[in-house]
Short mmCIF file of C-alpha atoms in Angstrom, two decimals:
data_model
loop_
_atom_site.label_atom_id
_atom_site.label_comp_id
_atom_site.label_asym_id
_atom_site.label_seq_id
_atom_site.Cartn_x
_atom_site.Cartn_y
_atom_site.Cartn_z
CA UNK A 6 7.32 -4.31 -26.05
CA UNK A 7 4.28 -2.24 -24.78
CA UNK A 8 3.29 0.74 -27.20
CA UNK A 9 0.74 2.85 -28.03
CA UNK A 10 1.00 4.36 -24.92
CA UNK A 11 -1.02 8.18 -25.24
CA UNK A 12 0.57 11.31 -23.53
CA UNK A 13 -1.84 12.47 -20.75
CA UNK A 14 -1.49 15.30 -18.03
CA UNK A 15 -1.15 13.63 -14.67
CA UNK A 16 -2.64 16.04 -12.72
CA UNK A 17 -4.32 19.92 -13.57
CA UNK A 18 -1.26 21.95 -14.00
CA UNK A 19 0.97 19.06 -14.10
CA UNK A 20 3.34 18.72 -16.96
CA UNK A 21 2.82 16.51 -19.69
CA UNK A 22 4.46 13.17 -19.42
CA UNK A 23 5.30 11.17 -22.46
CA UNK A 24 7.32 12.99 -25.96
CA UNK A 25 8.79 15.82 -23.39
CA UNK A 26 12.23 16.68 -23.83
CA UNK A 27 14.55 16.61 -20.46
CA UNK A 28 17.27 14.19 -18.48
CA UNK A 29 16.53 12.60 -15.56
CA UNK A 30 18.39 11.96 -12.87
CA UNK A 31 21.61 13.60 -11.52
CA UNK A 32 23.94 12.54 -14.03
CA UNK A 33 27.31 12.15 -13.53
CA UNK A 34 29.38 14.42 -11.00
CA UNK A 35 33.14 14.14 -9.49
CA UNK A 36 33.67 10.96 -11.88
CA UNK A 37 30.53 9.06 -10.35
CA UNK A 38 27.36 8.64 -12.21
CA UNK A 39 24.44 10.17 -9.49
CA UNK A 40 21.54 7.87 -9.41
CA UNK A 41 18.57 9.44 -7.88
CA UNK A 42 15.48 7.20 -6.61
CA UNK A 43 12.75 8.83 -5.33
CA UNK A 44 10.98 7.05 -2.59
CA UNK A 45 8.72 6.66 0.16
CA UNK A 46 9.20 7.38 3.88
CA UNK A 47 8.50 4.08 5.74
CA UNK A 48 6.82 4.31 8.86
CA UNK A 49 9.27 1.95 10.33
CA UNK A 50 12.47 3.98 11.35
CA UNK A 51 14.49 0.92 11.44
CA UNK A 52 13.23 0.01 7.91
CA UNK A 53 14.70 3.66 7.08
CA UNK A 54 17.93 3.04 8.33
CA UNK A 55 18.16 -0.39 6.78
CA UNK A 56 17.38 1.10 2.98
CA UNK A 57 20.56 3.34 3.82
CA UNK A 58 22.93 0.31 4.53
CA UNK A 59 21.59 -1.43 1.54
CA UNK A 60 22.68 1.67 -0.82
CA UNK A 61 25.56 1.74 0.90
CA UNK A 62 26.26 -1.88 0.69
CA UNK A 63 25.93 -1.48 -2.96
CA UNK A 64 27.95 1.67 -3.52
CA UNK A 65 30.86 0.10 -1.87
CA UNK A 66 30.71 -2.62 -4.75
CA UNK A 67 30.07 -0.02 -7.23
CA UNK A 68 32.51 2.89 -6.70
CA UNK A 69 31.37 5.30 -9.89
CA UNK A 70 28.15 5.06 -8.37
CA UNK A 71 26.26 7.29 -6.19
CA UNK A 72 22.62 6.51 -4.97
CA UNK A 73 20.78 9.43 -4.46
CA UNK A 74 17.76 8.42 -2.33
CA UNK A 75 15.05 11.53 -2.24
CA UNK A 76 12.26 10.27 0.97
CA UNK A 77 8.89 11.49 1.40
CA UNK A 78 6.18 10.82 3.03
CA UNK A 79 2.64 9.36 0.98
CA UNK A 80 1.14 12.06 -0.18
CA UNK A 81 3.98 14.52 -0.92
CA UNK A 82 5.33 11.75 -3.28
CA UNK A 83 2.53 11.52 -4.94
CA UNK A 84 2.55 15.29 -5.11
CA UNK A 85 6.46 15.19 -6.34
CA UNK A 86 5.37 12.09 -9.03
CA UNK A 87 2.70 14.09 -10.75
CA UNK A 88 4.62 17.41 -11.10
CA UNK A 89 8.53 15.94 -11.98
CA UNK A 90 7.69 12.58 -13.99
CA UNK A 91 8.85 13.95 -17.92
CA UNK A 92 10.89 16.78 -16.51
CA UNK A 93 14.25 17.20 -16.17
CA UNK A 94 13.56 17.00 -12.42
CA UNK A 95 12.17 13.74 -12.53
CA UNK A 96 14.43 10.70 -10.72
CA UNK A 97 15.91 8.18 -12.35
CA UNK A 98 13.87 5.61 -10.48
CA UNK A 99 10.24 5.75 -8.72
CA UNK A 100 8.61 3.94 -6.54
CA UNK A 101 5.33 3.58 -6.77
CA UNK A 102 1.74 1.59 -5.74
CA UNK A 103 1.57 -1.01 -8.38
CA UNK A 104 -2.17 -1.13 -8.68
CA UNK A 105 -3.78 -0.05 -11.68
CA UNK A 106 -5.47 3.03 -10.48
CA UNK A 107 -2.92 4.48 -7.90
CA UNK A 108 0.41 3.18 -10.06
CA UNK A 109 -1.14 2.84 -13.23
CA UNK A 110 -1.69 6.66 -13.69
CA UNK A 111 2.36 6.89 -14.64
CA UNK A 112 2.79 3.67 -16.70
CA UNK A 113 -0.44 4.91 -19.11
CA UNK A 114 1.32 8.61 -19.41
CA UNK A 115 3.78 6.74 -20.88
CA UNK A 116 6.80 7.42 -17.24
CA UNK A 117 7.80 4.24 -17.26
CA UNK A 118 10.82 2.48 -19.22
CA UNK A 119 10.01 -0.71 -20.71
CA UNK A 120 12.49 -3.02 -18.88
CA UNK A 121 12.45 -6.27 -21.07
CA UNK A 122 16.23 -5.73 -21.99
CA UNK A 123 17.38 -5.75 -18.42
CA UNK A 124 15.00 -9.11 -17.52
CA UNK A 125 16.48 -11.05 -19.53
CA UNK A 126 20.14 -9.50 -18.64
CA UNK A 127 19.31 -9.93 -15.19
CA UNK A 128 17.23 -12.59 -15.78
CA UNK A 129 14.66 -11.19 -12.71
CA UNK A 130 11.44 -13.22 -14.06
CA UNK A 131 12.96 -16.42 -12.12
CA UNK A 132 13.39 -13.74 -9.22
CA UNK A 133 9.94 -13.33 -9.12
CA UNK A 134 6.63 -14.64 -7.95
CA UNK A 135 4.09 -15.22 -10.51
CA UNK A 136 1.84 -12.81 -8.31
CA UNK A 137 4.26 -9.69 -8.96
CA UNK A 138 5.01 -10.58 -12.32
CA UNK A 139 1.75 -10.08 -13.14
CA UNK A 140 1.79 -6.32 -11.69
CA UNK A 141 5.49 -6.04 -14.05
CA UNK A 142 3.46 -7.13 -16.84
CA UNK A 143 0.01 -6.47 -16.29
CA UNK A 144 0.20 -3.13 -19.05
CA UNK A 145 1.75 -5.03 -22.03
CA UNK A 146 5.43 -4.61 -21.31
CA UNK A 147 7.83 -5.08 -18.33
CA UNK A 148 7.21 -1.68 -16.09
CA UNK A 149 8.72 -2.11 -13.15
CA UNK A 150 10.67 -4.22 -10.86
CA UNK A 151 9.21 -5.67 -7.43
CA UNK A 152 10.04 -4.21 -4.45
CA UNK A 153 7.23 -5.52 -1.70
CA UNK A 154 4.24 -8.07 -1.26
CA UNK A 155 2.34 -6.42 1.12
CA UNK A 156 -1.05 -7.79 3.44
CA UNK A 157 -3.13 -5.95 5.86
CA UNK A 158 -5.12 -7.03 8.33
CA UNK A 159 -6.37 -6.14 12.06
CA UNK A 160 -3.36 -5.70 14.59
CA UNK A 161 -4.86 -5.92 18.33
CA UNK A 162 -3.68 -5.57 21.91
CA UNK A 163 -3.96 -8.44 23.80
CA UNK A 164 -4.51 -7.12 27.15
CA UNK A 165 -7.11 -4.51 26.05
CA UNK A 166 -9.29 -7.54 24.50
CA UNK A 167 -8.85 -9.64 27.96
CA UNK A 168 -9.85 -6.32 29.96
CA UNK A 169 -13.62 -6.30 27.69
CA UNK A 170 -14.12 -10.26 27.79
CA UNK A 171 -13.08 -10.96 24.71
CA UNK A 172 -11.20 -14.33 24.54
CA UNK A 173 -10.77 -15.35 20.92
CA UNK A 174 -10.07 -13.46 17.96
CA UNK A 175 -13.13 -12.76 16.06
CA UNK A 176 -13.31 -14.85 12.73
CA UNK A 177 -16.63 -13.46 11.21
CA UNK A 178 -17.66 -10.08 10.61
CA UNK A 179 -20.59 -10.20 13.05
CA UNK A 180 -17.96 -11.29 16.12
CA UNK A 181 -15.46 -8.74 14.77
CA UNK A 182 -18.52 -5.50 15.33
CA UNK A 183 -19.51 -7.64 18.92
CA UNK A 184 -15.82 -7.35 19.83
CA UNK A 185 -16.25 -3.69 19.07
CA UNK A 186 -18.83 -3.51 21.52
CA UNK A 187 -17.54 -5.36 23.99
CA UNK A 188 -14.02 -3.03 23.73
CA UNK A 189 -16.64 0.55 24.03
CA UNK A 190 -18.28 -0.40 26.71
CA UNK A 191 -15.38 -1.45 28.77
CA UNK A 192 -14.59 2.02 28.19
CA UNK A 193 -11.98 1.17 25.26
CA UNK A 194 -11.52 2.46 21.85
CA UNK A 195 -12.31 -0.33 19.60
CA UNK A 196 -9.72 0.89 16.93
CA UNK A 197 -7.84 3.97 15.69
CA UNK A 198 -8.08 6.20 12.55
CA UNK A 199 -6.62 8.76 11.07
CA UNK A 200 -8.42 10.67 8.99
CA UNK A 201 -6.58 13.66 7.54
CA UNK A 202 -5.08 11.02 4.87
CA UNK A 203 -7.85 9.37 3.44
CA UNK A 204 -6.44 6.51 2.58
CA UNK A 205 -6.39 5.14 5.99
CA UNK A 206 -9.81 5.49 6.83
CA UNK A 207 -10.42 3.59 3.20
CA UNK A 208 -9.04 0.36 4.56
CA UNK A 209 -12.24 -0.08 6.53
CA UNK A 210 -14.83 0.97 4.21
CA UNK A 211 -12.68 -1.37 1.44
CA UNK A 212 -13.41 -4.15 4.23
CA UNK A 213 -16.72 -3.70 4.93
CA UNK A 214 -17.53 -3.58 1.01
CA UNK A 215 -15.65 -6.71 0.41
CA UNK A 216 -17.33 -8.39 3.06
CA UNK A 217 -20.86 -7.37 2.33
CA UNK A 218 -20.38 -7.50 -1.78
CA UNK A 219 -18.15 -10.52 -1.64
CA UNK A 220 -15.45 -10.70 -3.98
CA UNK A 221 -17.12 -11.06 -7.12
CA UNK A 222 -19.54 -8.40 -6.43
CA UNK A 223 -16.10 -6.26 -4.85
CA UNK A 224 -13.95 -7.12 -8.16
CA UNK A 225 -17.36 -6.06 -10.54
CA UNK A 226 -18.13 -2.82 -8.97
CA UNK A 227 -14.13 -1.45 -9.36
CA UNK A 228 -13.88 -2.72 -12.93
CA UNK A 229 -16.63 -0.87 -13.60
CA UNK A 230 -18.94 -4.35 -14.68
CA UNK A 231 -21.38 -3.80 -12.05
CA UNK A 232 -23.03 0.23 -10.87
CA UNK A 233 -22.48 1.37 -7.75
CA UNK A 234 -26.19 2.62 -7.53
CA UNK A 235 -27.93 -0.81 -8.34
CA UNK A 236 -26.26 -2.98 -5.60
CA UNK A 237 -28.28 -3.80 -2.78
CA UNK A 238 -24.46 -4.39 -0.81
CA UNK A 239 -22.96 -0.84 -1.99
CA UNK A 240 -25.74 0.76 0.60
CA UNK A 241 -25.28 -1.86 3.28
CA UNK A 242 -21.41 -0.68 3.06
CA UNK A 243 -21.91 2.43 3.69
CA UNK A 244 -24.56 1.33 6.55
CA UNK A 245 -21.84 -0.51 8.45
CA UNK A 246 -19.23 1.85 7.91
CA UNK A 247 -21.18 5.07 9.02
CA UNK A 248 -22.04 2.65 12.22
CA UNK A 249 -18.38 2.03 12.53
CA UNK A 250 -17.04 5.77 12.39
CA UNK A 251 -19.99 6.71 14.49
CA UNK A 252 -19.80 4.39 17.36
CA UNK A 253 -16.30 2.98 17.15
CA UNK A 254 -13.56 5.09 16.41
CA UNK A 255 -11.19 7.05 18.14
CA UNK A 256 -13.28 10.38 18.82
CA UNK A 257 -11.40 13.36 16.72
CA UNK A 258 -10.03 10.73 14.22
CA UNK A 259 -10.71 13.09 11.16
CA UNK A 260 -8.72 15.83 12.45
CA UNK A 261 -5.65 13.79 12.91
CA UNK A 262 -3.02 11.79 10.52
CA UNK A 263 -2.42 8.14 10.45
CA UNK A 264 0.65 8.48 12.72
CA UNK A 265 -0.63 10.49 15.66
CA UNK A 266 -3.77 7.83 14.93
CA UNK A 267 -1.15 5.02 15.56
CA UNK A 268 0.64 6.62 18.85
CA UNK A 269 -2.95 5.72 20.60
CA UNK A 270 -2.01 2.07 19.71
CA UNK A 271 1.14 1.84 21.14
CA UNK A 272 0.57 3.39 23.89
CA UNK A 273 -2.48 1.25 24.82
CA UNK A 274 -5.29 4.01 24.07
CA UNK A 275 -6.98 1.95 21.33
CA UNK A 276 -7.42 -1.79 20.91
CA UNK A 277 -7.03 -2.17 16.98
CA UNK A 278 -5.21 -0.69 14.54
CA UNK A 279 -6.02 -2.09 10.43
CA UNK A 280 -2.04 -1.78 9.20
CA UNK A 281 -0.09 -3.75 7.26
CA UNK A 282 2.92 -6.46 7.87
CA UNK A 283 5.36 -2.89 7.90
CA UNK A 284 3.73 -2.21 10.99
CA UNK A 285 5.22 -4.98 12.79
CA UNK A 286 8.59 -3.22 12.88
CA UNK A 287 6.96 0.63 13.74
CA UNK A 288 6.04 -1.45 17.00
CA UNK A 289 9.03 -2.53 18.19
CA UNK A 290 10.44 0.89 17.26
CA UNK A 291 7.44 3.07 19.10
CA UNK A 292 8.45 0.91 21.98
CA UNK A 293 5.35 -1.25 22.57
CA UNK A 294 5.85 -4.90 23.77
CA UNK A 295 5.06 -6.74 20.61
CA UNK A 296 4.06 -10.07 22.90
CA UNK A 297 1.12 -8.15 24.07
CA UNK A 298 -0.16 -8.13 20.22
CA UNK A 299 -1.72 -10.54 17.92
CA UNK A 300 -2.79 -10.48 13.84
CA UNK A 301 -5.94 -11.77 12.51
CA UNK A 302 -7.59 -10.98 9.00
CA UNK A 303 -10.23 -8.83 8.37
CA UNK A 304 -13.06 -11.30 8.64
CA UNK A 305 -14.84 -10.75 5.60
CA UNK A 306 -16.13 -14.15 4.65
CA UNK A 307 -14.48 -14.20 1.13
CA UNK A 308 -10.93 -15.94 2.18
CA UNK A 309 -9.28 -12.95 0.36
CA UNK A 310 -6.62 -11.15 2.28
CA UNK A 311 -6.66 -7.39 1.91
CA UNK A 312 -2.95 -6.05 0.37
CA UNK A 313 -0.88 -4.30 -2.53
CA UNK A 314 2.51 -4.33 -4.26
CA UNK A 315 4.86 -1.91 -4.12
CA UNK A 316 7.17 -1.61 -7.42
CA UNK A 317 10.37 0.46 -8.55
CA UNK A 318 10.28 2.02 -12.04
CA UNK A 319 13.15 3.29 -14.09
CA UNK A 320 11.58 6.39 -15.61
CA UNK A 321 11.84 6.77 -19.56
CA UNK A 322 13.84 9.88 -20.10
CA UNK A 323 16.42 8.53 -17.36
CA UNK A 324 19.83 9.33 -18.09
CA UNK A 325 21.05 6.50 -16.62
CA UNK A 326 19.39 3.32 -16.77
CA UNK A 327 21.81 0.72 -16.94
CA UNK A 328 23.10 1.96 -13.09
CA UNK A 329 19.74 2.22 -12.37
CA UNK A 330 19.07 -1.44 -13.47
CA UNK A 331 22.02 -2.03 -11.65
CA UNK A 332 21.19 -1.03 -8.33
CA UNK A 333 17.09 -2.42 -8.76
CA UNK A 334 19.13 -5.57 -9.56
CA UNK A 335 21.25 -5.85 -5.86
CA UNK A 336 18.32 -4.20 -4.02
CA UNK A 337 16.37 -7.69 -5.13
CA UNK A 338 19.31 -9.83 -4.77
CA UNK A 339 19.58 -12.40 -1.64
CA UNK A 340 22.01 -10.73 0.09
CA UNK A 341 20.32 -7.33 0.00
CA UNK A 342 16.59 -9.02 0.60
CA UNK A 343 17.87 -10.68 3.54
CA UNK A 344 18.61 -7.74 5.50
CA UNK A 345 15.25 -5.97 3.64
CA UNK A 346 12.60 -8.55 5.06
CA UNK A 347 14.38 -8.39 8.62
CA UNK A 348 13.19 -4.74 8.67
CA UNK A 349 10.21 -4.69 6.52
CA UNK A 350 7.95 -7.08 6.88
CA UNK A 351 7.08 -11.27 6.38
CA UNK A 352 7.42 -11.27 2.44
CA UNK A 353 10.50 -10.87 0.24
CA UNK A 354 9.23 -10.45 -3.45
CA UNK A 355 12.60 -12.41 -4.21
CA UNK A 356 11.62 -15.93 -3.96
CA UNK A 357 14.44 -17.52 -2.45
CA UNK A 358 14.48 -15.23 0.38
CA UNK A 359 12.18 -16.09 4.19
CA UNK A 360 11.54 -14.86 7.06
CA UNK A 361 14.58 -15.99 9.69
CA UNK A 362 12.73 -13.89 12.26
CA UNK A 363 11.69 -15.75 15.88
CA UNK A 364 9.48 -12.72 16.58
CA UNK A 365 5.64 -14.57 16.69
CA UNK A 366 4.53 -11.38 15.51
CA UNK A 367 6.80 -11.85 12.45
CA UNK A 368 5.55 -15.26 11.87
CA UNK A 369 1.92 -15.03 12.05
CA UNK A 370 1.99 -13.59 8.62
CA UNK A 371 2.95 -16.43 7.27
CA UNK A 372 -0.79 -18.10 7.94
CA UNK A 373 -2.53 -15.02 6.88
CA UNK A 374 -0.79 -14.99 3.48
CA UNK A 375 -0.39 -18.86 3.14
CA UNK A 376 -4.56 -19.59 3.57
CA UNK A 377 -5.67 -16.91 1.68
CA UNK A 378 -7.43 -17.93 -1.11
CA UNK A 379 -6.90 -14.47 -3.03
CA UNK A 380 -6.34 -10.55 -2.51
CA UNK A 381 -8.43 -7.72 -2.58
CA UNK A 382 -6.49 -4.61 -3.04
CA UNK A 383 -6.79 -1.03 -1.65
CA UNK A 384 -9.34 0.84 -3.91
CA UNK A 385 -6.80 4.08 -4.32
CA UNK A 386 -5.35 1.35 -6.59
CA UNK A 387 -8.16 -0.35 -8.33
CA UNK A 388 -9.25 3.36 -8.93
CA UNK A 389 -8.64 5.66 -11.45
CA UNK A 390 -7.00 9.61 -9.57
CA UNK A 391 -10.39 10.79 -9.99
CA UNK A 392 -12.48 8.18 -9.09
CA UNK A 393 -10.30 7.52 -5.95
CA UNK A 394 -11.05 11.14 -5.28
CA UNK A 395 -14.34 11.43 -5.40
CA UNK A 396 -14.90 7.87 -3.30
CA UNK A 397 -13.02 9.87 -0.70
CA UNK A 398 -15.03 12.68 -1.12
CA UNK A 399 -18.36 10.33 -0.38
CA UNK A 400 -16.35 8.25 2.34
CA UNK A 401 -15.58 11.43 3.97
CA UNK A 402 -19.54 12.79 3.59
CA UNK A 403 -20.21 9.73 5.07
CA UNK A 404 -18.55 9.37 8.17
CA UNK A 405 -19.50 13.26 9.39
CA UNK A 406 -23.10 12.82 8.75
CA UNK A 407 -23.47 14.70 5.97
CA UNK A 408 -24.66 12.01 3.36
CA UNK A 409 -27.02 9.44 3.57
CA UNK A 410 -25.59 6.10 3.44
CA UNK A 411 -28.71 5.32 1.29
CA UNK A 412 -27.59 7.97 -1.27
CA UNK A 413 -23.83 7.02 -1.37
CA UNK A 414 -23.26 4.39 -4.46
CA UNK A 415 -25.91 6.50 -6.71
CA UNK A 416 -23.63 9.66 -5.70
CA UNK A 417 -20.64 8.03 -6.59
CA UNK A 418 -21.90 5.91 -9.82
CA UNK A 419 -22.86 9.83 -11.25
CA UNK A 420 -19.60 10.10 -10.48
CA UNK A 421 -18.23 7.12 -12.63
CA UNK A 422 -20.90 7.68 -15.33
CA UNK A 423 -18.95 11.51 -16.05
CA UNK A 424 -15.68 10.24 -16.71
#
């Protein structure tokens, strides 16, 4: 059992989590206990639509139970996370980022149930890879229960990388920034942005450092073991990505959102898009002839593949969590992970569950995950709220001009040195 957990506020003007009075969840209503899960909005519609059947699915097993889904998009539930967890508006289950930093915010305030009784009742450890145990476990208890494995990597159109000259898919860093060059002066946008979320613009600065840091030098300078200001890589980062926002983005990209960012993809406007394996399904659904697009890694020389998990959490003050167990338990099962990977993406977190998809864009995950020889995850997880604020802040500074690369890591290593 994890303890010792302290109560901290999540956010200024945020509630306190952990000792507050308050019941989650809908309770019970017309003879049916109300289950509410509050979620995220995928960018695949179908993947939408295929949560709902799911729910229903397991509502038609389970007649005095209603699931109550509550969808929003990535940074409003975020917002609704840090102002309901320990109320008596919070859900009965949360998904959330299962990353120490972005996730781990909720766990240490002490949001999360400890879910040991319901592993072994459900027996879910055999359910589960050792690699997403270790985010269940990773805080002393069982928080959690998996929901996805998720990789990212560079999505590209075919026929744009034929029309500049390019004939292979670049496998080093150096061919991936001449394939840029190639794609602008062929009149192409090498790849899109959006900027108005931050985290999207973060995938290729997280790149960039793991591929000039490598991954010990990436894993020592977000654990805090090495400074940001002392690493000869940290400014050769922020070098490469002020080149990169600079010369090879779409123009505008900090004034627009990740989505209107992605409608320049499929409609042919920009070359490369950095997504993840979710994005396979926003193609088909945006309409865009998936044959004309290929998959290849980030090429940063470590063998890592850049990704996340994704987790559900009952919260602690949940009225309900035996029905909440419940439904976490068929939304992992076989029969409900079947239909979930068909709209999701290559991975199932339940381990008896692959990919039956003949889609070649489907399948080329399988290399990407199967050779990779570790993961490096997104830094909003690795990073504490703050931190992951203020290395926006400097990404940001960065790609308008207004910082010198040179000055970045020191500016952010202040940063660090003040928490």
């Amino acid at each position: 059992m994890r303890a010792g957990l302290k109560p901290v506020a999540l956010a200024a003007g945020a509630v306190m989590v952990a000792g507050l009075a308050g019941c989650a969840g809908g309770g019970s209503g017309g003879g049916k206990t109300e289950v509410t899960w509050f979620k995220l909005t995928e960018t695949a519609g179908t993947a939408n639509e295929t949560i709902k059947e799911i729910v229903a699915d397991f509502e038609a097993e389970n007649e005095d139970i209603d699931i109550v889904v509550e969808e929003r998009a990535v940074d409003a539930h975020k917002d609704a996370l840090r102002t309901t967890l320990g109320t008596n508006g919070a859900p009965d289950i949360f998904f959330s980022w299962a990353g120490p930093g972005l996730g781990g915010e909720f766990i240490e305030a002490g949001a999360s149930l400890d879910l040991e009784e319901y592993y072994e009742e459900y027996d879910w450890a055999e359910r589960f890879s050792e690699a997403t145990m270790e985010t269940v476990t990773q805080y002393g208890g069982y928080d959690g229960v998996p929901y996805t494995q998720r990789g990212e990597a560079l999505f590209y159109n075919k026929d744009l990388f034929a029309e500049a000259g390019i004939d292979s898919v670049p496998t080093t860093y150096e061919e991936l920034v001449d394939a840029a060059e190639k794609l602008k002066a062929a009149g192409i946008t090498p790849i899109q942005f959006g900027g108005t979320v931050n985290w999207h613009v973060m995938r290729l600065l997280d790149a960039i450092l793991e591929t000039k840091c490598g991954a010990d030098g990436y894993q020592a300078l977000v654990t805090g073991e090495a400074s940001w200001a002392e690493e000869d890589c940290v400014t050769e980062t922020f070098t490469e990505f002020e080149m990169w926002t600079g010369e090879y983005l779409n123009d505008g990209f900090i004034s627009i959102n990740n989505d209107e960012s992605s409608a320049l993809f499929y409609a042919g406007e920009a070359a490369m898009a950095f997504e993840g394996d979710w994005f396979n399904q926003a193609i088909r659904d945006n309409g865009m002839d998936e044959a004309t697009v290929g998959i290849f890694p980030f090429p940063t020389g470590t063998g890592r593949i850049y990704g996340f998990n994704e987790n559900n959490y009952i919260t602690t003050n949940s009225d309900n969590p035996d029905e909440a167990a419940a439904f976490l338990d068929y939304l992992t099962s076989e029969e409900a992970q079947e239909k979930f990977i068909a709209a999701f993406g290559s991975q199932s977190v339940n381990v008896n569950v692959t990919s039956a998809s003949d889609s070649e864009l489907d399948q080329a995950w399988g290399p990407i995950f199967e050779n990779a020889t570790g993961v490096y995850m997104n830094n909003d997880q690795n990073l504490s709220l703050a931190e992951t604020t203020e290395y926006w802040r400097i990404q940001n500074l960065v790609a308008t001009g207004e910082l010198d690369p040179a000055d970045a890591g020191a500016e952010f290593q202040k940063f660090v040195d003040q928490q």
